[in-house]
Coordinates of C-alpha atoms and ligand atoms in Angstrom, one line a residue:
X1 CA 43.1 56.7 -6.1
X2 CA 41.4 53.2 -6.4
X3 CA 43.0 50.9 -9.4
X4 CA 41.4 51.7 -12.4
X5 CA 42.2 56.0 -11.7
X6 CA 45.4 54.6 -11.1
X7 CA 45.8 53.0 -14.5
X8 CA 44.1 56.0 -16.4
X9 CA 46.7 58.4 -14.9
X10 CA 50.0 56.7 -15.8
X11 CA 48.9 55.3 -18.8
X12 CA 48.2 59.4 -20.1
X13 CA 51.5 60.3 -18.3
X14 CA 53.4 58.8 -21.2
X15 CA 55.1 61.7 -23.1
X16 CA 51.9 63.7 -25.0
X17 CA 54.5 63.6 -28.1
X18 CA 54.7 59.7 -28.7
X19 CA 51.1 58.8 -27.1
X20 CA 49.7 61.2 -30.4
X21 CA 51.8 60.0 -33.0
X22 CA 50.3 56.9 -32.5
X23 CA 46.6 57.5 -32.3
X24 CA 47.2 59.7 -35.0
X25 CA 48.4 56.7 -36.8
X26 CA 46.0 53.7 -34.9
X27 CA 43.6 56.4 -36.5
X28 CA 44.6 57.3 -39.9
X29 CA 46.1 53.6 -41.6
X30 CA 47.4 53.0 -44.8
X31 CA 44.5 50.6 -45.0
X32 CA 42.2 53.1 -44.3
X33 CA 44.1 56.2 -46.2
X34 CA 45.8 54.6 -49.0
X35 CA 41.8 53.7 -51.1
X36 CA 41.4 57.0 -51.2
X37 CA 40.4 58.8 -54.5
X38 CA 40.3 62.4 -54.3
X39 CA 43.1 64.6 -54.5
X40 CA 42.7 65.3 -51.1
X41 CA 43.5 62.1 -49.7
X42 CA 46.8 61.5 -51.8
X43 CA 48.0 64.9 -50.8
X44 CA 47.1 63.6 -46.9
X45 CA 48.1 60.1 -47.2
X46 CA 51.9 61.5 -49.2
X47 CA 52.7 63.7 -46.0
X48 CA 51.4 60.4 -43.5
X49 CA 53.6 57.7 -43.6
X50 CA 52.1 55.1 -41.5
X51 CA 54.3 51.9 -39.9
X52 CA 52.9 48.0 -39.0
X53 CA 53.7 48.9 -34.9
X54 CA 51.4 51.8 -35.7
X55 CA 48.9 50.4 -36.5
X56 CA 49.2 47.8 -33.7
X57 CA 48.3 50.0 -31.4
X58 CA 44.1 50.2 -32.4
X59 CA 43.3 46.5 -30.2
X60 CA 41.1 45.8 -28.4
X61 CA 42.2 44.8 -25.2
X62 CA 42.4 48.3 -22.6
X63 CA 42.3 47.5 -19.2
X64 CA 40.6 51.0 -18.5
X65 CA 37.3 49.6 -20.7
X66 CA 35.9 46.6 -17.9
X67 CA 33.0 46.4 -19.3
X68 CA 31.0 43.7 -22.1
X69 CA 31.0 46.1 -25.7
X70 CA 27.3 45.8 -26.2
X71 CA 26.2 45.8 -30.4
X72 CA 23.9 48.1 -32.4
X73 CA 20.4 48.5 -31.7
X74 CA 16.6 49.3 -34.2
X75 CA 14.7 48.5 -30.7
X76 CA 12.3 50.8 -28.7
X77 CA 14.8 50.9 -25.8
X78 CA 17.9 52.0 -23.6
X79 CA 20.0 48.9 -23.6
X80 CA 23.4 48.9 -21.3
X81 CA 26.1 46.3 -21.1
X82 CA 25.8 42.9 -19.3
X83 CA 25.7 42.8 -15.4
X84 CA 24.2 46.3 -15.7
X85 CA 20.9 48.1 -14.7
X86 CA 19.0 51.0 -16.3
X87 CA 16.1 53.1 -15.2
X88 CA 14.1 55.8 -15.8
X89 CA 14.0 59.3 -13.2
X90 CA 12.3 61.9 -14.5
X91 CA 10.7 62.2 -17.7
X92 CA 9.4 65.9 -19.9
X93 CA 6.4 67.2 -17.8
X94 CA 7.0 65.0 -14.7
X95 CA 6.0 68.1 -11.6
X96 CA 8.7 68.9 -9.8
X97 CA 7.1 72.1 -8.2
X98 CA 4.9 72.6 -5.2
X99 CA 1.1 71.5 -7.0
X100 CA 2.5 71.1 -9.9
X101 CA -0.2 68.8 -12.0
X102 CA 1.1 65.2 -13.1
X103 CA 1.9 64.7 -17.0
X104 CA -1.7 64.8 -18.3
X105 CA -0.8 63.0 -22.6
X106 CA -3.0 65.5 -23.9
X107 CA -1.8 68.3 -25.2
X108 CA -4.2 70.0 -22.8
X109 CA -2.4 71.6 -20.3
X110 CA -2.1 74.8 -19.2
X111 CA 0.8 77.2 -19.4
X112 CA 0.5 76.6 -15.8
X113 CA 0.9 72.5 -15.5
X114 CA 4.2 73.1 -17.7
X115 CA 5.7 75.6 -15.8
X116 CA 6.1 73.4 -12.5
X117 CA 6.5 70.6 -14.6
X118 CA 9.8 69.0 -16.1
X119 CA 11.0 71.0 -18.8
X120 CA 11.5 69.0 -22.3
X121 CA 14.0 67.9 -24.4
X122 CA 16.4 66.6 -21.7
X123 CA 20.2 67.8 -22.2
X124 CA 23.8 68.7 -20.1
X125 CA 23.3 68.3 -16.7
X126 CA 25.4 68.2 -13.7
X127 CA 25.6 66.4 -10.1
X128 CA 25.7 68.7 -7.0
X129 CA 26.0 66.7 -3.8
X130 CA 24.3 67.7 -1.0
X131 CA 25.4 64.7 1.1
X132 CA 25.8 61.3 0.5
X133 CA 23.0 60.2 0.2
X134 CA 21.1 63.7 -1.4
X135 CA 21.5 65.8 -4.5
X136 CA 21.1 69.0 -7.3
X137 CA 20.4 67.7 -10.4
X138 CA 20.7 70.8 -12.9
X139 CA 19.8 69.9 -16.7
X140 CA 19.0 72.3 -19.5
X141 CA 15.8 72.0 -20.9
X142 CA 17.5 72.5 -25.2
X143 CA 14.3 72.2 -26.8
X144 CA 9.9 71.6 -27.5
X145 CA 7.6 69.4 -29.3
X146 CA 4.9 71.0 -30.4
X147 CA 3.4 67.6 -32.6
X148 CA 3.8 66.5 -28.9
X149 CA 3.2 69.0 -25.9
X150 CA 0.0 70.8 -28.3
X151 CA -3.0 68.0 -29.0
X152 CA -3.3 70.7 -32.2
X153 CA 0.3 70.1 -33.0
X154 CA 1.1 74.2 -33.2
X155 CA -1.1 74.6 -35.9
X156 CA -3.6 76.4 -34.1
X157 CA -1.7 78.7 -31.1
X158 CA -2.4 81.1 -28.3
X159 CA -0.6 82.8 -26.8
X160 CA -1.0 80.3 -23.8
X161 CA -0.3 78.1 -26.0
X162 CA 3.0 80.5 -26.4
X163 CA 4.0 80.5 -22.9
X164 CA 3.7 77.2 -22.4
X165 CA 6.5 76.5 -25.2
X166 CA 8.4 78.7 -22.9
X167 CA 7.9 77.4 -20.1
X168 CA 8.8 74.0 -21.6
X169 CA 12.1 75.6 -22.5
X170 CA 14.9 76.4 -19.7
X171 CA 16.7 74.8 -16.8
X172 CA 14.8 71.9 -14.3
X173 CA 16.7 72.5 -10.9
X174 CA 15.6 69.2 -8.3
X175 CA 16.1 67.3 -5.6
X176 CA 17.4 63.5 -5.5
X177 CA 18.0 61.3 -3.4
X178 CA 19.5 57.8 -3.0
X179 CA 17.4 54.0 -3.2
X180 CA 17.3 50.7 -3.0
X181 CA 16.2 51.6 -6.5
X182 CA 19.7 53.9 -7.1
X183 CA 18.4 57.1 -7.4
X184 CA 14.4 58.7 -7.5
X185 CA 13.5 62.9 -7.5
X186 CA 12.0 64.0 -4.4
X187 CA 9.2 66.1 -5.7
X188 CA 8.2 70.0 -4.0
X189 CA 11.7 69.7 -2.5
X190 CA 12.9 73.0 -1.1
X191 CA 15.3 73.6 -3.7
X192 CA 13.3 72.8 -7.0
X193 CA 13.7 75.8 -9.3
X194 CA 12.2 76.2 -13.1
X195 CA 14.3 78.4 -15.2
X196 CA 12.7 79.0 -18.5
X197 CA 12.2 81.5 -21.2
X198 CA 9.9 84.2 -19.0
X199 CA 12.5 84.1 -15.8
X200 CA 14.4 87.3 -15.4
X201 CA 18.3 87.4 -15.3
X202 CA 21.1 89.7 -15.3
X203 CA 23.7 90.6 -18.0
X204 CA 27.1 90.7 -16.9
X205 CA 30.9 91.4 -17.8
X206 CA 31.5 94.1 -20.7
X207 CA 28.6 93.9 -22.9
X208 CA 26.0 94.3 -20.5
X209 CA 24.5 97.8 -20.1
X210 CA 25.6 98.6 -24.1
X211 CA 23.0 100.2 -26.3
X212 CA 23.2 97.3 -28.0
X213 CA 21.3 95.4 -24.9
X214 CA 18.1 97.7 -24.6
X215 CA 15.8 96.9 -25.6
X216 CA 12.2 99.1 -24.2
X217 CA 11.0 97.2 -21.7
X218 CA 15.1 97.4 -20.2
X219 CA 16.5 100.7 -21.0
X220 CA 19.2 99.4 -18.4
X221 CA 21.0 97.0 -20.8
X222 CA 21.7 94.6 -17.8
X223 CA 18.4 92.9 -16.9
X224 CA 16.7 90.6 -19.3
X225 CA 14.6 87.6 -19.6
X226 CA 14.7 83.8 -20.0
X227 CA 17.0 81.5 -21.5
X228 CA 16.0 79.2 -24.0
X229 CA 17.6 76.6 -26.5
X230 CA 20.0 75.7 -23.3
X231 CA 21.5 72.7 -24.8
X232 CA 24.7 71.3 -22.9
X233 CA 26.4 73.1 -19.9
X234 CA 29.8 73.4 -17.3
X235 CA 30.4 73.4 -13.4
X236 CA 32.7 75.9 -12.3
X237 CA 34.7 74.8 -8.8
X238 CA 33.0 77.1 -6.9
X239 CA 29.7 75.2 -7.5
X240 CA 27.6 76.7 -9.5
X241 CA 26.0 75.5 -12.9
X242 CA 26.9 76.9 -16.3
X243 CA 24.1 76.4 -19.0
X244 CA 24.7 77.3 -22.5
X245 CA 22.5 78.8 -24.7
X246 CA 23.0 77.8 -28.2
X247 CA 20.4 77.8 -31.2
X248 CA 18.7 81.2 -29.8
X249 CA 18.3 82.7 -33.4
X250 CA 15.3 80.4 -33.9
X251 CA 13.2 81.7 -31.9
X252 CA 12.7 85.8 -33.1
X253 CA 11.4 86.3 -36.6
X254 CA 12.4 89.4 -38.7
X255 CA 8.9 89.6 -40.5
X256 CA 9.4 91.3 -44.1
X257 CA 12.5 93.4 -43.1
X258 CA 15.8 92.9 -44.6
X259 CA 18.3 91.1 -42.3
X260 CA 21.6 93.1 -41.3
X261 CA 25.3 91.8 -41.7
X262 CA 25.7 90.7 -38.1
X263 CA 21.3 89.1 -38.0
X264 CA 22.9 87.0 -41.1
X265 CA 25.7 85.8 -39.3
X266 CA 24.1 85.0 -37.1
X267 CA 21.1 83.5 -38.7
X268 CA 17.8 85.5 -38.3
X269 CA 15.4 84.8 -40.1
X270 CA 12.0 85.9 -41.3
X271 CA 9.9 83.1 -39.9
X272 CA 10.3 81.1 -36.7
X273 CA 9.1 77.7 -36.5
X274 CA 8.2 78.4 -32.5
X275 CA 5.6 81.4 -33.7
X276 CA 6.4 83.1 -30.4
X277 CA 6.9 86.6 -32.6
X278 CA 3.3 86.5 -33.3
X279 CA 2.1 86.6 -29.3
X280 CA 4.7 87.7 -28.0
X281 CA 7.0 91.3 -29.5
X282 CA 10.2 91.1 -28.1
X283 CA 10.7 87.9 -30.1
X284 CA 10.1 90.2 -33.3
X285 CA 12.3 91.8 -34.3
X286 CA 11.2 94.2 -36.1
X287 CA 9.4 95.2 -33.1
X288 CA 12.8 94.7 -31.2
X289 CA 16.1 94.6 -32.6
X290 CA 18.2 94.5 -30.2
X291 CA 16.6 91.5 -27.8
X292 CA 18.5 88.7 -30.4
X293 CA 21.9 89.8 -28.9
X294 CA 21.0 89.5 -25.1
X295 CA 20.8 85.7 -25.9
X296 CA 23.5 83.7 -27.0
X297 CA 25.3 83.8 -23.9
X298 CA 26.7 81.3 -21.2
X299 CA 24.8 81.7 -18.2
X300 CA 25.4 80.6 -14.5
X301 CA 23.3 80.0 -11.9
X302 CA 23.4 79.0 -8.1
X303 CA 21.7 75.4 -8.2
X304 CA 21.6 75.8 -4.2
X305 CA 20.0 79.0 -4.4
X306 CA 16.4 79.0 -6.0
X307 CA 15.7 82.8 -5.7
X308 CA 19.7 83.3 -7.1
X309 CA 19.2 85.6 -10.3
X310 CA 20.8 83.8 -13.1
X311 CA 24.7 85.7 -14.4
X312 CA 24.9 86.3 -18.1
X313 CA 28.0 86.0 -18.0
X314 CA 29.0 87.9 -21.9
X315 CA 33.0 87.9 -21.3
X316 CA 32.7 84.8 -22.7
X317 CA 31.4 85.7 -25.8
X318 CA 28.4 85.4 -27.8
X319 CA 27.7 82.5 -30.0
X320 CA 26.0 79.6 -30.6
X321 CA 26.9 78.0 -27.7
X322 CA 27.9 73.9 -27.2
X323 CA 28.8 73.8 -23.5
X324 CA 31.1 75.1 -20.8
X325 CA 34.6 73.0 -19.8
X326 CA 35.9 74.5 -16.3
X327 CA 39.5 73.8 -15.1
X328 CA 41.8 75.5 -13.5
X329 CA 44.9 76.2 -14.5
X330 CA 48.3 75.2 -13.0
X331 CA 49.0 79.6 -12.4
X332 CA 45.1 79.7 -10.5
X333 CA 42.9 81.1 -13.3
X334 CA 39.9 79.3 -15.0
X335 CA 40.3 78.6 -18.2
X336 CA 36.6 77.7 -20.5
X337 CA 36.3 75.7 -23.3
X338 CA 33.5 77.3 -25.5
X339 CA 32.6 75.3 -29.2
X340 CA 29.6 77.3 -31.9
X341 CA 28.0 74.3 -33.1
X342 CA 27.3 75.6 -36.2
X343 CA 28.9 74.6 -39.8
X344 CA 32.2 76.9 -39.8
X345 CA 32.1 78.4 -36.5
X346 CA 34.8 78.0 -33.9
X347 CA 36.1 76.7 -30.9
X348 CA 37.4 79.2 -28.4
X349 CA 38.3 79.3 -25.0
X350 CA 38.2 82.9 -22.4
X351 CA 41.0 83.6 -19.1
X352 CA 39.9 84.2 -16.3
X353 CA 41.7 88.2 -15.2
X354 CA 41.5 86.8 -11.4
X355 CA 42.9 83.5 -9.8
X356 CA 40.8 81.0 -8.1
X357 CA 40.8 81.0 -4.5
X358 CA 40.1 77.3 -3.2
X359 CA 40.4 79.2 0.6
X360 CA 37.4 80.9 -0.7
X361 CA 34.6 79.9 -2.6
X362 CA 32.3 83.2 -2.3
X363 CA 35.4 85.0 -3.8
X364 CA 35.1 83.7 -6.7
X365 CA 31.7 83.9 -7.4
X366 CA 32.6 86.6 -10.2
X367 CA 35.6 84.5 -11.8
X368 CA 33.6 84.5 -14.9
X369 CA 32.9 88.3 -15.7
X370 CA 35.9 89.6 -16.4
X371 CA 38.8 87.7 -18.5
X372 CA 39.6 87.0 -22.7
X373 CA 38.4 85.2 -24.9
X374 CA 40.6 83.9 -27.9
X375 CA 39.7 81.7 -30.5
X376 CA 41.8 78.7 -32.2
X377 CA 43.6 78.6 -36.1
X378 CA 44.8 75.0 -35.9
X379 CA 48.0 74.4 -38.7
X380 CA 49.0 71.5 -40.4
X381 CA 51.4 71.2 -43.5
X382 CA 49.0 69.6 -46.3
X383 CA 47.6 66.6 -46.3
X384 CA 48.7 66.3 -42.2
X385 CA 45.9 65.5 -38.8
X386 CA 47.8 66.5 -36.5
X387 CA 50.1 69.8 -36.3
X388 CA 50.3 73.0 -34.1
X389 CA 47.8 76.0 -32.6
X390 CA 47.4 79.0 -31.3
X391 CA 44.5 81.0 -29.6
X392 CA 43.9 84.8 -30.6
X393 CA 43.4 87.1 -28.3
X394 CA 39.8 88.5 -29.4
X395 CA 40.6 92.2 -27.4
X396 CA 39.2 95.2 -28.6
X397 CA 41.9 97.0 -30.2
X398 CA 44.0 94.6 -30.9
X399 CA 44.3 91.8 -33.8
X400 CA 42.6 94.0 -36.3
X401 CA 39.2 93.9 -33.9
X402 CA 39.1 98.1 -35.1
X403 CA 36.8 101.0 -36.1
X404 CA 38.4 100.1 -39.0
X405 CA 36.7 96.1 -39.4
X406 CA 33.7 97.6 -37.8
X407 CA 34.9 97.0 -33.7
X408 CA 34.0 100.3 -31.9
X409 CA 34.2 98.8 -28.6
X410 CA 35.1 95.1 -26.3
X411 CA 31.2 94.7 -25.5
X412 CA 30.7 94.9 -29.5
X413 CA 33.5 92.0 -29.8
X414 CA 31.8 89.9 -27.6
X415 CA 28.2 91.1 -28.6
X416 CA 29.4 90.4 -32.0
X417 CA 32.3 87.5 -31.6
X418 CA 31.9 85.0 -34.4
X419 CA 32.7 87.9 -36.6
X420 CA 35.6 89.0 -34.2
X421 CA 36.9 86.0 -35.2
X422 CA 37.2 86.2 -38.9
X423 CA 38.8 89.1 -38.2
X424 CA 41.3 87.7 -36.9
X425 CA 41.5 84.0 -39.0
X426 CA 40.1 81.4 -37.0
X427 CA 39.8 78.3 -38.0
X428 CA 36.4 77.3 -39.3
X429 CA 35.3 73.9 -38.0
X430 CA 33.4 71.0 -39.2
X431 CA 29.7 72.0 -36.1
X432 CA 32.7 72.2 -32.3
X433 CA 30.4 70.5 -29.9
X434 CA 31.6 70.0 -26.3
X435 CA 34.2 70.1 -24.7
X436 CA 35.9 68.6 -22.5
X437 CA 39.1 68.5 -19.9
X438 CA 41.3 65.3 -18.8
X439 CA 40.6 65.2 -14.8
X440 CA 44.9 64.3 -14.3
X441 CA 46.6 65.0 -17.9
X442 CA 44.4 69.0 -18.8
X443 CA 44.6 67.0 -22.6
X444 CA 41.3 68.6 -24.4
X445 CA 38.9 66.6 -27.1
X446 CA 36.2 68.4 -28.4
X447 CA 33.4 66.3 -30.7
X448 CA 33.2 68.1 -34.5
X449 CA 30.3 66.4 -35.6
X450 CA 29.7 66.5 -39.1
X451 CA 29.6 68.7 -41.5
X452 CA 28.0 68.8 -45.1
X453 CA 29.2 72.1 -46.4
X454 CA 33.3 72.0 -46.4
X455 CA 34.5 70.9 -49.5
X456 CA 31.7 73.0 -50.6
X457 CA 32.1 76.5 -49.6
X458 CA 35.6 78.6 -49.3
X459 CA 35.9 79.7 -46.1
X460 CA 35.5 75.9 -45.1
X461 CA 38.2 73.9 -46.9
X462 CA 39.1 70.5 -46.5
X463 CA 42.7 69.9 -44.3
X464 CA 43.3 70.0 -40.9
X465 CA 41.8 69.4 -38.0
X466 CA 38.4 68.7 -41.2
X467 CA 40.0 66.4 -43.0
X468 CA 36.9 65.0 -45.2
X469 CA 34.9 67.0 -47.9
X470 CA 31.3 66.2 -47.0
X471 CA 31.6 64.8 -43.5
X472 CA 28.9 62.9 -42.3
X473 CA 30.1 61.0 -39.8
X474 CA 32.5 63.6 -37.4
X475 CA 36.1 63.4 -35.0
X476 CA 37.6 64.5 -33.1
X477 CA 40.3 66.6 -32.1
X478 CA 41.7 67.2 -29.3
X479 CA 45.0 69.4 -28.0
X480 CA 47.1 69.6 -25.4
X481 CA 48.0 72.7 -24.8
X482 CA 51.9 74.3 -24.3
X483 CA 53.5 73.3 -21.7
X484 CA 50.6 71.7 -19.7
X485 CA 49.0 75.1 -19.4
X486 CA 46.0 75.5 -19.6
X487 CA 46.4 79.7 -19.9
X488 CA 48.8 79.0 -22.9
X489 CA 48.4 80.8 -26.4
X490 CA 49.8 77.7 -27.9
X491 CA 48.4 73.9 -28.0
X492 CA 49.3 70.8 -30.4
X493 CA 46.5 68.9 -31.7
X494 CA 46.5 65.6 -33.3
X495 CA 42.5 63.3 -34.0
X496 CA 41.8 61.0 -31.2
X497 CA 39.1 59.4 -34.2
X498 CA 37.9 59.4 -37.5
X499 CA 34.5 58.0 -37.1
X500 CA 33.0 56.9 -40.3
X501 CA 31.6 52.8 -42.2
X502 CA 33.9 50.4 -42.9
X503 CA 30.8 48.2 -44.4
X504 CA 30.0 50.8 -46.7
X505 CA 33.5 52.4 -47.1
X506 CA 36.8 51.3 -48.0
X507 CA 38.8 54.9 -48.3
X508 CA 38.6 58.6 -46.0
X509 CA 34.6 58.0 -44.8
X510 CA 35.9 54.0 -43.3
X511 CA 37.0 56.3 -40.4
X512 CA 40.1 55.4 -38.6
X513 CA 41.2 52.4 -37.3
X514 CA 40.1 52.2 -34.3
X515 CA 36.2 52.1 -36.4
X516 CA 35.1 49.2 -36.9
X517 CA 32.6 47.2 -37.5
X518 CA 32.1 46.4 -33.7
X519 CA 31.7 50.5 -32.5
X520 CA 31.0 52.6 -35.6
X521 CA 29.3 54.9 -34.9
X522 CA 28.0 58.6 -36.5
X523 CA 28.1 62.2 -35.2
X524 CA 29.4 62.5 -32.3
X525 CA 28.6 64.9 -29.8
X526 CA 28.6 64.3 -26.1
X527 CA 31.6 64.4 -24.8
X528 CA 33.2 63.8 -20.8
X529 CA 35.8 62.2 -18.8
X530 CA 34.7 60.5 -15.5
X531 CA 37.1 60.8 -12.8
X532 CA 39.2 57.5 -14.3
X533 CA 40.0 58.9 -18.2
X534 CA 37.7 57.2 -19.3
X535 CA 36.0 59.4 -22.6
X536 CA 32.5 59.5 -22.9
X537 CA 31.3 59.6 -26.1
X538 CA 27.3 60.4 -27.2
X539 CA 25.7 60.9 -30.4
X540 CA 23.2 62.8 -32.2
X541 CA 23.5 61.7 -36.1
X542 CA 21.5 59.8 -38.4
X543 CA 19.5 56.7 -37.5
X544 CA 18.0 55.5 -41.0
X545 CA 20.9 52.3 -40.6
X546 CA 20.6 52.4 -44.1
X547 CA 23.4 53.8 -46.5
X548 CA 26.1 55.4 -45.0
X549 CA 24.8 54.7 -41.7
X550 CA 23.9 50.9 -42.4
X551 CA 24.8 48.9 -39.2
X552 CA 25.1 51.8 -37.0
X553 CA 21.1 51.7 -35.8
X554 CA 20.3 53.9 -33.3
X555 CA 22.0 57.1 -31.0
X556 CA 24.4 55.5 -28.3
X557 CA 26.9 56.0 -25.7
X558 CA 30.7 54.9 -26.9
X559 CA 33.8 55.0 -24.0
X560 CA 37.3 55.1 -25.2
X561 CA 40.6 54.3 -23.6
X562 CA 42.8 57.7 -24.6
X563 CA 45.7 56.4 -24.2
X564 CA 45.0 53.0 -26.5
X565 CA 42.4 54.6 -28.7
X566 CA 40.1 51.8 -28.7
X567 CA 36.4 52.5 -28.2
X568 CA 33.5 50.5 -27.0
X569 CA 29.8 50.4 -27.2
X570 CA 27.9 51.2 -23.8
X571 CA 24.5 52.3 -24.2
X572 CA 21.8 52.8 -26.9
X573 CA 18.8 54.6 -27.2
X574 CA 15.3 54.0 -28.3
X575 CA 13.8 54.7 -31.7
X576 CA 14.5 57.8 -32.8
X577 CA 16.4 60.0 -29.7
X578 CA 19.3 61.4 -29.6
X579 CA 21.9 59.7 -26.3
X580 CA 22.7 63.8 -24.1
X581 CA 23.5 65.1 -21.0
X582 CA 26.5 63.5 -19.0
X583 CA 26.9 63.2 -15.1
X584 CA 27.9 61.2 -12.6
X585 CA 28.4 60.4 -9.4
X586 CA 31.2 61.2 -7.3
X587 CA 31.7 57.8 -6.0
X588 CA 31.5 56.8 -10.2
X589 CA 28.7 54.6 -9.5
X590 CA 26.1 55.5 -11.3
X591 CA 25.8 57.9 -14.2
X592 CA 23.0 59.6 -15.5
X593 CA 22.6 59.3 -19.2
X594 CA 19.9 62.2 -21.0
X595 CA 17.3 60.3 -24.0
X596 CA 15.9 63.4 -25.8
X597 CA 13.4 63.5 -28.5
X598 CA 12.0 60.0 -28.7
X599 CA 10.2 59.7 -31.0
X600 CA 10.7 62.8 -33.0
X601 CA 10.2 63.2 -36.4
X602 CA 6.8 61.1 -36.1
X603 CA 8.5 58.1 -35.9
X604 CA 7.2 55.0 -33.5
X605 CA 8.6 55.3 -29.9
X606 CA 6.7 55.0 -27.1
X607 CA 9.7 55.4 -24.8
X608 CA 9.5 55.0 -21.9
X609 CA 6.4 54.5 -20.5
X610 CA 5.1 51.6 -23.9
X611 CA 1.9 50.8 -25.0
X612 CA 0.4 53.3 -27.0
X613 CA 2.6 56.4 -24.6
X614 CA 3.7 59.6 -26.1
X615 CA 7.6 59.1 -26.2
X616 CA 9.1 61.4 -23.9
X617 CA 12.2 62.3 -23.2
X618 CA 14.0 61.1 -20.3
X619 CA 17.2 60.9 -17.7
X620 CA 17.5 57.3 -17.2
X621 CA 20.0 56.0 -14.0
X622 CA 22.6 53.6 -15.2
X623 CA 24.5 51.7 -12.1
X624 CA 25.8 48.4 -11.9
X625 CA 24.0 45.2 -10.8
X626 CA 27.7 44.6 -8.0
X627 CA 27.6 48.3 -7.3
X628 CA 30.6 48.8 -8.7
X629 CA 32.9 51.4 -10.2
X630 CA 30.8 52.5 -14.3
X631 CA 32.5 50.9 -16.7
X632 CA 35.7 49.9 -14.8
Ligands
FEO1 FE1 22.3 71.0 -28.7 FE2 24.9 71.8 -30.6 O1 23.5 69.9 -29.8
CA2 CA1 24.7 68.7 -29.0
CA3 CA1 24.3 67.7 -32.9

């Protein structure tokens, strides 16, 4: 354990109640919130007395953060602090399988080319060491942009174009090795693999084999093709990769058909911009009513075996999965925290039935097959932004999950987990994105990215962890499970930060006191702790640099000290990108950061190659010039 880790540990092992009150008060200062105009803010303040001592705790000087903050940027580059260097590792279309051609930016390459190349729109990723100098990266390829993928911009789709789009999705696994220059990827490694929207996988757990999972191609209800819209990720202590299916609904269409209550809740529409349903019947819900039920899961992949069948883990529930934050509780059960990224949806946790066995990794392989899924309810007194919470079990026969309320089995509770969460009274959140668990203290954080519906819809009232109407900026909620036990039924929560723009607003929308004109941002999304206990925050927000977002520039990466609340900007991305995907080498001397969709919506990016080139999603390798630990 190094000096930085020791510092982080001692900071995080402080009494959690006093730590909580410090940060909350740092977060929601008298200066900001006394000036709020709305009625809800008045309530908020009346119950939230603050002191001078508390306001002082937001002052910068963290010993945990050892890098120089950088300013915002509107340039078409990836910027890191003084003393750091960032280089591209791999970009959309780079060949990874044997025989795959080089990237060709004409948009005319066939599906067979894309099937051997790195997929589009890099997202969540994990690092799996092979040796000191070699490793595998497993990387999600979330979606694809037809304006860049095709020479016809998606205006003249063919059956092969649909196959090409399907091949641009999924997961890429490839080997990397250390070089004099950082890291490089190895083309043709025996480990390299593309998993796409057409790769055969198995459904496991309580929903596998249920009638609602059967299709004309699969009478067993257990065999499914593909994964797509793979947003963020997780990794297990037994060495597997978890990829999370997010906006799967957008690939299905029910042309001319009326959506049933389940299809409405999960967002099946009568059309799909991807147009797969026009050439591939399983995406036409009038023809295959159950195919959407086979998507919206967490998928477990063994990155070390390119022939291993990916396993969809239905015990973790079906919704628009963001990431899967895995921890082993002190009692040995595996806990997976899960966010459902849609306005007014929920935060979940899965607890494995069986215990983790550190001395026999093979015995851990099916730990995600059986267990209990819970959903979070946050309690708070009127106007307070801290409180208690409880995990409500989503088990058939309990908590109203009965025939009277439309549930006939545990399979149905998992397939329609969102509807089960509503029945049990879960709290509607401001779009839960990534969850992260502190490596030592087991404190849990979740980004709530933004929510324009907050305060407008009856089921999304202002209050508790979602304290602002028309929430343009987002916040990070944090909780500690009772007695430090991640399997506990109750927790205490607060807000670690409330994003905002203190140069434009003087009220609630200025954000918490740890947000200043020097570190402001909007829409926190990617989230992770490094081994030293620093909290990494990646943004997927508005980059107009105008109005409510004036002075924020392009999307960015920030690093925070969980104990002091200080937030410092570490990186800025190129034009019209989102920064997403975060992985560290075990020695903490390299961080891999994903640049997704630079130049989206025809914005003028030519990242990473410059000149007049097509913009391409790219993974960046970031290191210190002196070889030191990142951000320390
Ligand atoms: Fe794919 Fe919720 O971000
Ligand atoms: Ca995201
Ligand atoms: Ca987002």
